């Protein structure tokens, strides 16, 4: 069994799961922005993501995200598990994160998912709303797009935590 097509959704739900009610409408607006192709550009660079989001008017907004990197002890555990699961790793490029691999990682206390309050998590947008709210709809839109990308390419869960599978 594989976590095919659900891993990005699971990642997003864990990420925003502990947020206050005040963010519900921003999450919904962010999803609408993502579904209406308002993400004009998105670039991944290790654990950093930079995106350009089209606002409701003529303006576009720059979103910067930074995800926590894996701790050294997590990297050691991931590397060991990957060495033991070479055949399952071959399934990752085909949009499948094997359940056994996921289970081994979580059982080894590797935190694949973070929440918005995780140490090392950073998000910023240059929109007007972000002056009053910690997380605006543009940030949520980018997070939705990232979750869809994770659904297509589960390896991104490791990449945005600054762990490159090709190095291991």
Short mmCIF file of C-alpha atoms in Angstrom, two decimals:
data_model
loop_
_atom_site.label_atom_id
_atom_site.label_comp_id
_atom_site.label_asym_id
_atom_site.label_seq_id
_atom_site.Cartn_x
_atom_site.Cartn_y
_atom_site.Cartn_z
CA UNK A 1 0.00 0.00 0.00
CA UNK A 2 1.18 3.53 -0.73
CA UNK A 3 0.23 7.00 0.39
CA UNK A 4 -0.27 7.93 -3.24
CA UNK A 5 -1.94 11.31 -3.80
CA UNK A 6 -2.62 11.88 -0.11
CA UNK A 7 0.77 12.76 1.30
CA UNK A 8 0.55 16.43 0.23
CA UNK A 9 -2.89 16.78 1.78
CA UNK A 10 -1.67 15.14 4.98
CA UNK A 11 1.35 17.49 5.01
CA UNK A 12 -0.88 20.57 4.59
CA UNK A 13 -3.41 19.47 7.22
CA UNK A 14 -0.65 18.86 9.75
CA UNK A 15 0.96 22.19 8.90
CA UNK A 16 -2.18 24.26 9.53
CA UNK A 17 -3.99 21.96 11.96
CA UNK A 18 -3.23 23.92 15.13
CA UNK A 19 -4.07 27.36 13.80
CA UNK A 20 -6.78 29.47 15.41
CA UNK A 21 -10.25 29.88 13.92
CA UNK A 22 -9.30 33.34 12.64
CA UNK A 23 -7.26 31.69 9.89
CA UNK A 24 -10.12 29.57 8.44
CA UNK A 25 -11.21 32.27 5.97
CA UNK A 26 -7.61 32.98 4.94
CA UNK A 27 -7.06 29.27 4.33
CA UNK A 28 -10.20 29.14 2.17
CA UNK A 29 -9.12 32.23 0.22
CA UNK A 30 -5.64 30.78 -0.21
CA UNK A 31 -7.11 27.58 -1.62
CA UNK A 32 -9.21 29.64 -4.02
CA UNK A 33 -6.11 31.58 -5.12
CA UNK A 34 -4.22 28.33 -5.69
CA UNK A 35 -7.12 26.75 -7.60
CA UNK A 36 -7.46 29.85 -9.78
CA UNK A 37 -3.79 29.81 -10.81
CA UNK A 38 -2.82 32.99 -9.01
CA UNK A 39 0.64 31.62 -8.25
CA UNK A 40 2.60 33.33 -11.03
CA UNK A 41 5.97 31.85 -10.11
CA UNK A 42 7.35 29.47 -7.52
CA UNK A 43 10.97 28.52 -6.93
CA UNK A 44 12.33 25.86 -4.59
CA UNK A 45 15.86 26.20 -3.25
CA UNK A 46 16.56 23.65 -0.52
CA UNK A 47 14.35 24.50 2.44
CA UNK A 48 13.43 27.90 0.99
CA UNK A 49 10.53 28.71 -1.32
CA UNK A 50 9.97 32.02 -3.07
CA UNK A 51 6.73 32.67 -4.92
CA UNK A 52 4.94 35.47 -6.69
CA UNK A 53 1.18 35.57 -6.11
CA UNK A 54 -1.33 37.65 -8.08
CA UNK A 55 -3.52 39.64 -5.74
CA UNK A 56 -7.19 40.42 -6.22
CA UNK A 57 -6.33 43.73 -7.91
CA UNK A 58 -3.45 44.54 -10.19
CA UNK A 59 -0.76 43.92 -7.58
CA UNK A 60 1.41 40.85 -7.14
CA UNK A 61 2.94 39.83 -3.84
CA UNK A 62 6.19 38.13 -2.98
CA UNK A 63 5.95 35.20 -0.56
CA UNK A 64 9.02 33.83 1.21
CA UNK A 65 8.86 30.54 3.09
CA UNK A 66 11.55 28.69 4.96
CA UNK A 67 11.00 25.23 6.37
CA UNK A 68 12.92 23.74 9.30
CA UNK A 69 15.79 21.52 8.25
CA UNK A 70 16.08 17.99 9.60
CA UNK A 71 18.11 17.64 12.78
CA UNK A 72 21.40 15.73 12.56
CA UNK A 73 19.93 12.74 14.39
CA UNK A 74 16.97 12.70 11.97
CA UNK A 75 19.35 12.78 9.00
CA UNK A 76 21.22 9.79 10.42
CA UNK A 77 17.94 7.88 10.87
CA UNK A 78 16.69 8.79 7.38
CA UNK A 79 19.99 7.74 5.81
CA UNK A 80 19.93 4.39 7.64
CA UNK A 81 16.30 3.71 6.71
CA UNK A 82 16.97 4.63 3.08
CA UNK A 83 19.97 2.31 2.97
CA UNK A 84 17.73 -0.52 4.23
CA UNK A 85 14.83 0.33 1.87
CA UNK A 86 16.55 0.83 -1.49
CA UNK A 87 13.81 -1.00 -3.44
CA UNK A 88 11.09 1.16 -1.90
CA UNK A 89 13.04 4.31 -2.71
CA UNK A 90 12.72 3.51 -6.40
CA UNK A 91 8.95 4.10 -6.08
CA UNK A 92 9.32 7.69 -4.88
CA UNK A 93 9.94 9.29 -8.31
CA UNK A 94 6.69 7.68 -9.54
CA UNK A 95 4.60 9.78 -7.13
CA UNK A 96 4.37 7.10 -4.49
CA UNK A 97 5.66 7.28 -0.94
CA UNK A 98 5.53 3.65 0.17
CA UNK A 99 3.56 3.10 3.38
CA UNK A 100 6.37 0.96 4.82
CA UNK A 101 8.90 3.73 4.29
CA UNK A 102 6.58 6.30 5.83
CA UNK A 103 5.93 3.98 8.81
CA UNK A 104 9.65 3.34 9.34
CA UNK A 105 10.39 7.07 9.34
CA UNK A 106 7.60 7.96 11.78
CA UNK A 107 8.41 4.98 14.03
CA UNK A 108 12.02 6.23 14.15
CA UNK A 109 10.73 9.62 15.34
CA UNK A 110 11.65 11.43 12.15
CA UNK A 111 9.34 14.42 11.91
CA UNK A 112 8.34 14.51 8.25
CA UNK A 113 5.64 17.07 8.94
CA UNK A 114 5.87 20.39 10.75
CA UNK A 115 3.27 22.86 11.89
CA UNK A 116 3.28 26.61 11.41
CA UNK A 117 4.81 27.10 14.86
CA UNK A 118 7.71 24.67 14.37
CA UNK A 119 11.14 26.00 15.22
CA UNK A 120 12.82 27.18 12.04
CA UNK A 121 9.55 27.85 10.20
CA UNK A 122 9.50 31.26 8.55
CA UNK A 123 6.90 32.86 6.31
CA UNK A 124 6.57 36.35 4.96
CA UNK A 125 4.50 38.22 2.40
CA UNK A 126 4.75 41.86 1.36
CA UNK A 127 0.97 42.32 1.15
CA UNK A 128 -1.09 44.79 3.16
CA UNK A 129 -2.85 42.02 5.15
CA UNK A 130 0.38 40.59 6.51
CA UNK A 131 0.87 43.71 8.61
CA UNK A 132 -2.08 42.60 10.78
CA UNK A 133 -2.06 38.86 10.36
CA UNK A 134 0.86 36.55 10.80
CA UNK A 135 -0.22 34.38 7.85
CA UNK A 136 -2.09 35.85 4.86
CA UNK A 137 -4.07 34.20 2.06
CA UNK A 138 -1.08 34.52 -0.31
CA UNK A 139 1.05 32.37 2.01
CA UNK A 140 -1.74 29.80 2.25
CA UNK A 141 -2.06 29.79 -1.55
CA UNK A 142 1.63 28.94 -1.88
CA UNK A 143 1.29 26.22 0.78
CA UNK A 144 -1.60 24.69 -1.18
CA UNK A 145 0.51 24.63 -4.33
CA UNK A 146 3.39 23.03 -2.43
CA UNK A 147 1.01 20.35 -1.12
CA UNK A 148 -0.10 19.60 -4.70
CA UNK A 149 3.54 19.39 -5.76
CA UNK A 150 4.19 16.97 -2.89
CA UNK A 151 1.28 14.84 -4.14
CA UNK A 152 2.98 14.67 -7.54
CA UNK A 153 6.49 14.26 -6.20
CA UNK A 154 6.66 13.04 -2.57
CA UNK A 155 10.44 13.47 -2.55
CA UNK A 156 9.70 17.19 -2.10
CA UNK A 157 8.90 16.49 1.57
CA UNK A 158 12.61 15.78 2.00
CA UNK A 159 13.81 18.54 -0.33
CA UNK A 160 11.97 21.34 1.51
CA UNK A 161 13.61 20.14 4.72
CA UNK A 162 17.00 20.54 2.97
CA UNK A 163 17.63 16.79 2.56
CA UNK A 164 18.65 15.78 -0.94
CA UNK A 165 17.97 12.10 -1.66
CA UNK A 166 20.44 12.12 -4.54
CA UNK A 167 23.25 12.75 -2.03
CA UNK A 168 22.38 9.56 -0.15
#
